[in-house]
Amino acid sequence: MSGTNHAENDDWTGQVPTVVLVEPQMGENIGAAARAMWNFGLDRMRIVNPRDGWPNPKAQAMSSGAGRVMDAVTVVDTTAEAVADLNYVFATTARSRDLAKEIMTPERAMEHARALIGQGQKVGIMFGPERAGLENEDIAHANALISVPVNPAFASLNLAQCVLLLAYEWRRQTGEVPAQVMELAGTDFATGLEVQKLGERMEEALDARGFFWPEDKAESMVLTLRNMMTRLDLTQADVRVFHGIMKALEKPRAK
Amino acid sequence: MSGTNHAENDDWTGQVPTVVLVEPQMGENIGAAARAMWNFGLDRMRIVNPRDGWPNPKAQAMSSGAGRVMDAVTVVDTTAEAVADLNYVFATTARSRDLAKEIMTPERAMEHARALIGQGQKVGIMFGPERAGLENEDIAHANALISVPVNPAFASLNLAQCVLLLAYEWRRQTGEVPAQVMELAGTDFATGLEVQKLGERMEEALDARGFFWPEDKAESMVLTLRNMMTRLDLTQADVRVFHGIMKALEKPRAK
């Protein structure tokens, strides 16, 4: 995947969840998490007690293109400080815990986040250190857990991948992207009349060559052909191509 | 995120889409793509004309844990060969193209893939080379395009991230993971009677201390309290904790 529109898009600056990285170890992972966030429009990151201090040159280098996220990073000493002003906090974890807590899929969690933010609430998503994940002391600050439904035989998401999936779900829950559209590549869909005329030309050409046979099947064969032609969702360019094909095929052959 | 259950899970070996990497450049990216696939249960990879040949030691090293995917890799010379036996092929692309083609979100695409596979069809998902993405010649082999709805101001998904999101969506569309469950951590939800008795104890203690005042508001205050106690979805452990709190608070204080 590539291709970036460098124009600013202010729609992305609305209320979004805050990403809280608790005691991240490698600067590269902080930078990669920032990129994953910004890919899907998240731009608020807080870091609790980063192992290698702050600022971190490796984080800066890895975050290339997501400078907006890095510029706004807040660093605090404790998880309690990081979530102090947040109304609702999710904690991501792959492991079952000793604490009674709601566990949500990323989808359900970001749906809930959207609802909360729509009510003016401040929402955070906590991610633990690379190796160990969040401690129970951190999880006690969370209102609910998020568990990504990974393959039970291979659950090896890294920090940035986990951030990516949550950011993607946030975008999916809030974006107004149509699930399916036709890329028309500069043409339009053919009109009913254009498709009908093409179909008639094909029928005539086929009929002249004895295609519709036996005669008692002819009617249903024509119907099948017409049905196919409309089902194809032809563009005007497609119709021209088909006419070209018909023209080529209709040339009288040497007998 | 961490924690892997090494037990085999045969539910993951059913019919799944085939991932087709077209002319991938770096072995590391092939390995990372294999890991991303296996995180969400995809285990069939085909590679078209890998730049550095095959086998690729860097791909092997990076694929750690996803050996099952690597062992089954098929390498072919052309995209046409890679898709020859597939009934339906998606092509991932971030750019608009000159070809008229359906464009789907990852969600819609994997929903469609599930339907097709349910009908016994073989489905593939094509990914282009790291830098340039798929060429129009490759896309011509696809039935539909997939476009990930990234931030228009920052669309920088790498190959393995793109594979991860599609694999995640496949799992999301096919997995039977409840959207939200309560982690009970060894206890059970409290019964209605347990909650009711706790509420009565609290009401009595509060009433003895003149909490329900003025008198004409008392009834609605009790109702509010009772409603809150049921809304909390208390566990049996929670109820014990509350009784402990009440016991501590009920101790006669020195006046």
Short mmCIF file of N, CA, C and O in Angstrom, two decimals, chain B residues 74-159:
data_model
loop_
_atom_site.label_atom_id
_atom_site.label_comp_id
_atom_site.label_asym_id
_atom_site.label_seq_id
_atom_site.Cartn_x
_atom_site.Cartn_y
_atom_site.Cartn_z
N THR B 74 3.97 -21.61 -1.90
CA THR B 74 4.15 -21.98 -3.29
C THR B 74 4.74 -20.79 -4.03
O THR B 74 4.26 -19.67 -3.87
N VAL B 75 5.79 -21.00 -4.83
CA VAL B 75 6.39 -19.92 -5.60
C VAL B 75 6.11 -20.15 -7.09
O VAL B 75 6.31 -21.26 -7.59
N VAL B 76 5.63 -19.11 -7.76
CA VAL B 76 5.34 -19.21 -9.19
C VAL B 76 5.96 -18.02 -9.92
O VAL B 76 6.40 -17.06 -9.29
N ASP B 77 5.98 -18.10 -11.25
CA ASP B 77 6.65 -17.05 -12.04
C ASP B 77 5.75 -15.87 -12.35
O ASP B 77 6.23 -14.75 -12.50
N THR B 78 4.48 -16.11 -12.50
CA THR B 78 3.59 -15.04 -12.96
C THR B 78 2.33 -14.97 -12.10
O THR B 78 1.92 -15.95 -11.47
N THR B 79 1.73 -13.77 -12.09
CA THR B 79 0.46 -13.59 -11.39
C THR B 79 -0.61 -14.50 -11.97
O THR B 79 -1.44 -15.05 -11.24
N ALA B 80 -0.58 -14.67 -13.29
CA ALA B 80 -1.57 -15.53 -13.94
C ALA B 80 -1.53 -16.95 -13.36
O ALA B 80 -2.57 -17.54 -13.07
N GLU B 81 -0.32 -17.47 -13.16
CA GLU B 81 -0.20 -18.81 -12.55
C GLU B 81 -0.72 -18.82 -11.12
O GLU B 81 -1.36 -19.78 -10.68
N ALA B 82 -0.42 -17.73 -10.40
CA ALA B 82 -0.79 -17.69 -8.98
C ALA B 82 -2.30 -17.75 -8.77
O ALA B 82 -2.78 -18.26 -7.76
N VAL B 83 -3.04 -17.20 -9.73
CA VAL B 83 -4.49 -17.11 -9.55
C VAL B 83 -5.25 -18.11 -10.42
O VAL B 83 -6.48 -18.12 -10.43
N ALA B 84 -4.51 -18.97 -11.12
CA ALA B 84 -5.13 -19.83 -12.13
C ALA B 84 -6.27 -20.68 -11.58
O ALA B 84 -7.30 -20.84 -12.23
N ASP B 85 -6.12 -21.21 -10.38
CA ASP B 85 -7.14 -22.10 -9.84
C ASP B 85 -8.09 -21.38 -8.88
O ASP B 85 -8.92 -22.04 -8.25
N LEU B 86 -7.95 -20.07 -8.76
CA LEU B 86 -8.81 -19.33 -7.82
C LEU B 86 -10.07 -18.85 -8.53
O LEU B 86 -10.03 -18.43 -9.68
N ASN B 87 -11.20 -18.91 -7.82
CA ASN B 87 -12.46 -18.49 -8.42
C ASN B 87 -12.70 -17.00 -8.28
O ASN B 87 -13.46 -16.40 -9.04
N TYR B 88 -12.10 -16.40 -7.25
CA TYR B 88 -12.35 -14.98 -7.00
C TYR B 88 -11.11 -14.39 -6.35
O TYR B 88 -10.59 -14.94 -5.38
N VAL B 89 -10.64 -13.28 -6.91
CA VAL B 89 -9.40 -12.68 -6.44
C VAL B 89 -9.62 -11.21 -6.08
O VAL B 89 -10.19 -10.44 -6.87
N PHE B 90 -9.19 -10.85 -4.88
CA PHE B 90 -9.17 -9.44 -4.47
C PHE B 90 -7.76 -8.90 -4.67
O PHE B 90 -6.78 -9.60 -4.43
N ALA B 91 -7.66 -7.62 -5.06
CA ALA B 91 -6.37 -6.95 -5.16
C ALA B 91 -6.36 -5.76 -4.22
O ALA B 91 -7.26 -4.93 -4.26
N THR B 92 -5.35 -5.71 -3.34
CA THR B 92 -5.27 -4.58 -2.41
C THR B 92 -4.52 -3.43 -3.07
O THR B 92 -3.48 -3.63 -3.69
N THR B 93 -5.06 -2.23 -2.94
CA THR B 93 -4.42 -1.07 -3.54
C THR B 93 -4.87 0.19 -2.84
O THR B 93 -6.02 0.31 -2.43
N ALA B 94 -3.96 1.14 -2.66
CA ALA B 94 -4.32 2.41 -2.05
C ALA B 94 -4.60 3.46 -3.10
O ALA B 94 -5.10 4.53 -2.79
N ARG B 95 -4.27 3.16 -4.35
CA ARG B 95 -4.39 4.19 -5.37
C ARG B 95 -5.59 3.95 -6.26
O ARG B 95 -5.97 2.82 -6.50
N SER B 96 -6.17 5.04 -6.76
CA SER B 96 -7.24 4.86 -7.74
C SER B 96 -6.58 4.49 -9.06
O SER B 96 -5.44 4.84 -9.34
N ARG B 97 -7.27 3.75 -9.84
CA ARG B 97 -6.69 3.09 -11.01
C ARG B 97 -7.43 3.49 -12.26
O ARG B 97 -8.47 4.11 -12.23
N ASP B 98 -6.88 3.04 -13.36
CA ASP B 98 -7.50 3.32 -14.65
C ASP B 98 -8.48 2.23 -15.04
O ASP B 98 -9.07 2.28 -16.12
N LEU B 99 -8.62 1.24 -14.19
CA LEU B 99 -9.49 0.12 -14.54
C LEU B 99 -10.79 0.21 -13.77
O LEU B 99 -10.79 0.48 -12.58
N ALA B 100 -11.89 0.00 -14.48
CA ALA B 100 -13.19 -0.02 -13.82
C ALA B 100 -13.30 -1.30 -13.00
O ALA B 100 -13.16 -2.40 -13.54
N LYS B 101 -13.52 -1.17 -11.71
CA LYS B 101 -13.53 -2.35 -10.83
C LYS B 101 -14.23 -1.98 -9.53
O LYS B 101 -14.16 -0.84 -9.10
N GLU B 102 -14.87 -2.97 -8.93
CA GLU B 102 -15.48 -2.73 -7.63
C GLU B 102 -14.39 -2.46 -6.59
O GLU B 102 -13.37 -3.15 -6.58
N ILE B 103 -14.61 -1.48 -5.70
CA ILE B 103 -13.68 -1.22 -4.61
C ILE B 103 -14.40 -1.48 -3.29
O ILE B 103 -15.47 -0.94 -3.04
N MET B 104 -13.82 -2.35 -2.47
CA MET B 104 -14.46 -2.71 -1.20
C MET B 104 -13.57 -2.35 -0.02
O MET B 104 -12.36 -2.30 -0.14
N THR B 105 -14.20 -2.11 1.11
CA THR B 105 -13.45 -2.01 2.36
C THR B 105 -12.96 -3.41 2.74
O THR B 105 -13.51 -4.41 2.26
N PRO B 106 -11.95 -3.51 3.60
CA PRO B 106 -11.52 -4.83 4.06
C PRO B 106 -12.69 -5.62 4.67
O PRO B 106 -12.84 -6.82 4.44
N GLU B 107 -13.53 -4.92 5.41
CA GLU B 107 -14.68 -5.56 6.04
C GLU B 107 -15.62 -6.19 5.02
O GLU B 107 -15.97 -7.36 5.10
N ARG B 108 -16.01 -5.38 4.03
CA ARG B 108 -16.94 -5.87 3.02
C ARG B 108 -16.31 -7.00 2.21
O ARG B 108 -16.96 -7.98 1.87
N ALA B 109 -15.02 -6.84 1.92
CA ALA B 109 -14.32 -7.84 1.10
C ALA B 109 -14.28 -9.19 1.82
O ALA B 109 -14.55 -10.23 1.22
N MET B 110 -13.96 -9.18 3.11
CA MET B 110 -13.85 -10.46 3.83
C MET B 110 -15.23 -11.05 4.11
O MET B 110 -15.37 -12.27 4.20
N GLU B 111 -16.23 -10.21 4.21
CA GLU B 111 -17.61 -10.70 4.31
C GLU B 111 -17.96 -11.45 3.01
O GLU B 111 -18.55 -12.54 3.04
N HIS B 112 -17.56 -10.84 1.89
CA HIS B 112 -17.81 -11.47 0.59
C HIS B 112 -17.00 -12.76 0.47
O HIS B 112 -17.51 -13.78 -0.03
N ALA B 113 -15.75 -12.71 0.93
CA ALA B 113 -14.89 -13.90 0.86
C ALA B 113 -15.52 -15.05 1.64
O ALA B 113 -15.51 -16.21 1.20
N ARG B 114 -16.08 -14.73 2.80
CA ARG B 114 -16.72 -15.76 3.60
C ARG B 114 -17.87 -16.40 2.85
O ARG B 114 -18.05 -17.62 2.83
N ALA B 115 -18.67 -15.54 2.18
CA ALA B 115 -19.81 -16.05 1.42
C ALA B 115 -19.34 -16.94 0.27
O ALA B 115 -19.90 -18.02 0.04
N LEU B 116 -18.30 -16.50 -0.42
CA LEU B 116 -17.79 -17.27 -1.57
C LEU B 116 -17.22 -18.60 -1.11
O LEU B 116 -17.49 -19.65 -1.72
N ILE B 117 -16.44 -18.57 -0.04
CA ILE B 117 -15.83 -19.81 0.47
C ILE B 117 -16.91 -20.76 0.98
O ILE B 117 -16.81 -21.98 0.82
N GLY B 118 -17.97 -20.18 1.54
CA GLY B 118 -19.11 -21.00 1.97
C GLY B 118 -19.77 -21.72 0.80
O GLY B 118 -20.41 -22.75 0.98
N GLN B 119 -19.61 -21.16 -0.39
CA GLN B 119 -20.16 -21.80 -1.60
C GLN B 119 -19.14 -22.71 -2.27
O GLN B 119 -19.35 -23.15 -3.41
N GLY B 120 -18.01 -22.93 -1.59
CA GLY B 120 -17.00 -23.83 -2.15
C GLY B 120 -16.05 -23.18 -3.13
O GLY B 120 -15.29 -23.86 -3.83
N GLN B 121 -16.07 -21.84 -3.20
CA GLN B 121 -15.19 -21.13 -4.13
C GLN B 121 -13.81 -20.94 -3.51
O GLN B 121 -13.67 -20.81 -2.29
N LYS B 122 -12.78 -20.89 -4.35
CA LYS B 122 -11.42 -20.61 -3.87
C LYS B 122 -11.15 -19.12 -4.02
O LYS B 122 -11.28 -18.56 -5.11
N VAL B 123 -10.73 -18.50 -2.93
CA VAL B 123 -10.56 -17.04 -2.89
C VAL B 123 -9.10 -16.68 -2.64
O VAL B 123 -8.42 -17.33 -1.85
N GLY B 124 -8.63 -15.65 -3.33
CA GLY B 124 -7.28 -15.15 -3.11
C GLY B 124 -7.28 -13.66 -2.81
O GLY B 124 -8.21 -12.94 -3.18
N ILE B 125 -6.24 -13.21 -2.09
CA ILE B 125 -6.05 -11.77 -1.83
C ILE B 125 -4.64 -11.42 -2.27
O ILE B 125 -3.66 -11.94 -1.73
N MET B 126 -4.53 -10.53 -3.27
CA MET B 126 -3.23 -10.15 -3.84
C MET B 126 -2.68 -8.90 -3.17
O MET B 126 -3.42 -7.94 -2.95
N PHE B 127 -1.38 -8.92 -2.91
CA PHE B 127 -0.67 -7.76 -2.38
C PHE B 127 0.52 -7.46 -3.29
O PHE B 127 1.23 -8.39 -3.71
N GLY B 128 0.75 -6.19 -3.58
CA GLY B 128 1.81 -5.82 -4.52
C GLY B 128 3.16 -5.66 -3.86
O GLY B 128 3.31 -5.83 -2.64
N PRO B 129 4.18 -5.34 -4.66
CA PRO B 129 5.53 -5.10 -4.13
C PRO B 129 5.51 -3.91 -3.17
O PRO B 129 4.68 -3.01 -3.29
N GLU B 130 6.46 -3.90 -2.24
CA GLU B 130 6.49 -2.91 -1.17
C GLU B 130 6.38 -1.47 -1.69
O GLU B 130 5.59 -0.67 -1.19
N ARG B 131 7.22 -1.11 -2.64
CA ARG B 131 7.29 0.29 -3.04
C ARG B 131 6.13 0.70 -3.93
O ARG B 131 5.43 1.67 -3.68
N ALA B 132 5.93 -0.05 -5.00
CA ALA B 132 5.09 0.43 -6.09
C ALA B 132 3.64 -0.05 -6.01
O ALA B 132 2.75 0.56 -6.61
N GLY B 133 3.39 -1.09 -5.27
CA GLY B 133 2.05 -1.67 -5.29
C GLY B 133 1.81 -2.45 -6.56
O GLY B 133 2.71 -2.61 -7.39
N LEU B 134 0.60 -2.93 -6.71
CA LEU B 134 0.27 -3.78 -7.86
C LEU B 134 0.22 -2.97 -9.16
O LEU B 134 -0.26 -1.84 -9.18
N GLU B 135 0.70 -3.58 -10.22
CA GLU B 135 0.59 -3.00 -11.56
C GLU B 135 -0.81 -3.29 -12.12
O GLU B 135 -1.48 -4.22 -11.70
N ASN B 136 -1.20 -2.48 -13.10
CA ASN B 136 -2.51 -2.71 -13.73
C ASN B 136 -2.61 -4.11 -14.34
O ASN B 136 -3.69 -4.70 -14.36
N GLU B 137 -1.47 -4.64 -14.80
CA GLU B 137 -1.49 -5.99 -15.39
C GLU B 137 -1.88 -7.02 -14.32
O GLU B 137 -2.52 -8.02 -14.63
N ASP B 138 -1.45 -6.79 -13.08
CA ASP B 138 -1.83 -7.70 -12.00
C ASP B 138 -3.30 -7.51 -11.63
O ASP B 138 -4.04 -8.47 -11.42
N ILE B 139 -3.68 -6.23 -11.54
CA ILE B 139 -5.04 -5.91 -11.12
C ILE B 139 -6.06 -6.46 -12.10
O ILE B 139 -7.19 -6.81 -11.72
N ALA B 140 -5.67 -6.57 -13.36
CA ALA B 140 -6.59 -7.12 -14.37
C ALA B 140 -6.98 -8.55 -14.04
O ALA B 140 -8.00 -9.05 -14.52
N HIS B 141 -6.17 -9.23 -13.22
CA HIS B 141 -6.51 -10.60 -12.80
C HIS B 141 -7.49 -10.62 -11.63
O HIS B 141 -7.94 -11.69 -11.23
N ALA B 142 -7.79 -9.45 -11.08
CA ALA B 142 -8.62 -9.42 -9.87
C ALA B 142 -10.08 -9.16 -10.20
O ALA B 142 -10.40 -8.42 -11.13
N ASN B 143 -10.96 -9.74 -9.40
CA ASN B 143 -12.39 -9.49 -9.55
C ASN B 143 -12.81 -8.19 -8.89
O ASN B 143 -13.77 -7.56 -9.31
N ALA B 144 -12.09 -7.81 -7.83
CA ALA B 144 -12.46 -6.59 -7.10
C ALA B 144 -11.23 -6.06 -6.39
O ALA B 144 -10.25 -6.78 -6.19
N LEU B 145 -11.29 -4.79 -6.03
CA LEU B 145 -10.19 -4.15 -5.30
C LEU B 145 -10.55 -4.01 -3.83
O LEU B 145 -11.73 -3.88 -3.48
N ILE B 146 -9.52 -4.01 -2.98
CA ILE B 146 -9.70 -3.69 -1.57
C ILE B 146 -8.91 -2.43 -1.27
O ILE B 146 -7.71 -2.36 -1.59
N SER B 147 -9.56 -1.44 -0.69
CA SER B 147 -8.86 -0.23 -0.28
C SER B 147 -9.06 -0.04 1.22
O SER B 147 -10.18 0.04 1.71
N VAL B 148 -7.96 0.01 1.96
CA VAL B 148 -8.03 0.22 3.41
C VAL B 148 -8.29 1.71 3.65
O VAL B 148 -7.60 2.55 3.07
N PRO B 149 -9.29 2.05 4.46
CA PRO B 149 -9.66 3.46 4.64
C PRO B 149 -8.69 4.21 5.54
O PRO B 149 -9.04 4.64 6.63
N VAL B 150 -7.46 4.38 5.08
CA VAL B 150 -6.45 5.07 5.88
C VAL B 150 -6.67 6.58 5.85
O VAL B 150 -7.40 7.11 5.02
N ASN B 151 -6.00 7.24 6.79
CA ASN B 151 -5.98 8.70 6.87
C ASN B 151 -5.48 9.26 5.55
O ASN B 151 -4.36 8.96 5.14
N PRO B 152 -6.28 10.06 4.84
CA PRO B 152 -5.81 10.57 3.55
C PRO B 152 -4.53 11.40 3.68
O PRO B 152 -3.78 11.53 2.71
N ALA B 153 -4.28 11.94 4.86
CA ALA B 153 -3.07 12.74 5.05
C ALA B 153 -1.85 11.86 5.38
O ALA B 153 -0.73 12.35 5.43
N PHE B 154 -2.05 10.57 5.59
CA PHE B 154 -0.92 9.70 5.96
C PHE B 154 -1.31 8.25 5.67
O PHE B 154 -1.85 7.56 6.53
N ALA B 155 -1.02 7.80 4.47
CA ALA B 155 -1.40 6.46 4.04
C ALA B 155 -0.13 5.67 3.82
O ALA B 155 0.36 5.57 2.71
N SER B 156 0.41 5.11 4.89
CA SER B 156 1.74 4.52 4.77
C SER B 156 1.81 3.10 5.27
O SER B 156 2.80 2.69 5.85
N LEU B 157 0.75 2.32 5.10
CA LEU B 157 0.78 0.94 5.57
C LEU B 157 1.86 0.16 4.85
O LEU B 157 1.97 0.24 3.63
N ASN B 158 2.63 -0.63 5.59
CA ASN B 158 3.58 -1.51 4.91
C ASN B 158 2.89 -2.84 4.57
O ASN B 158 1.74 -3.08 4.94
N LEU B 159 3.64 -3.67 3.86
CA LEU B 159 3.06 -4.93 3.35
C LEU B 159 2.49 -5.78 4.48
O LEU B 159 1.34 -6.23 4.42
#
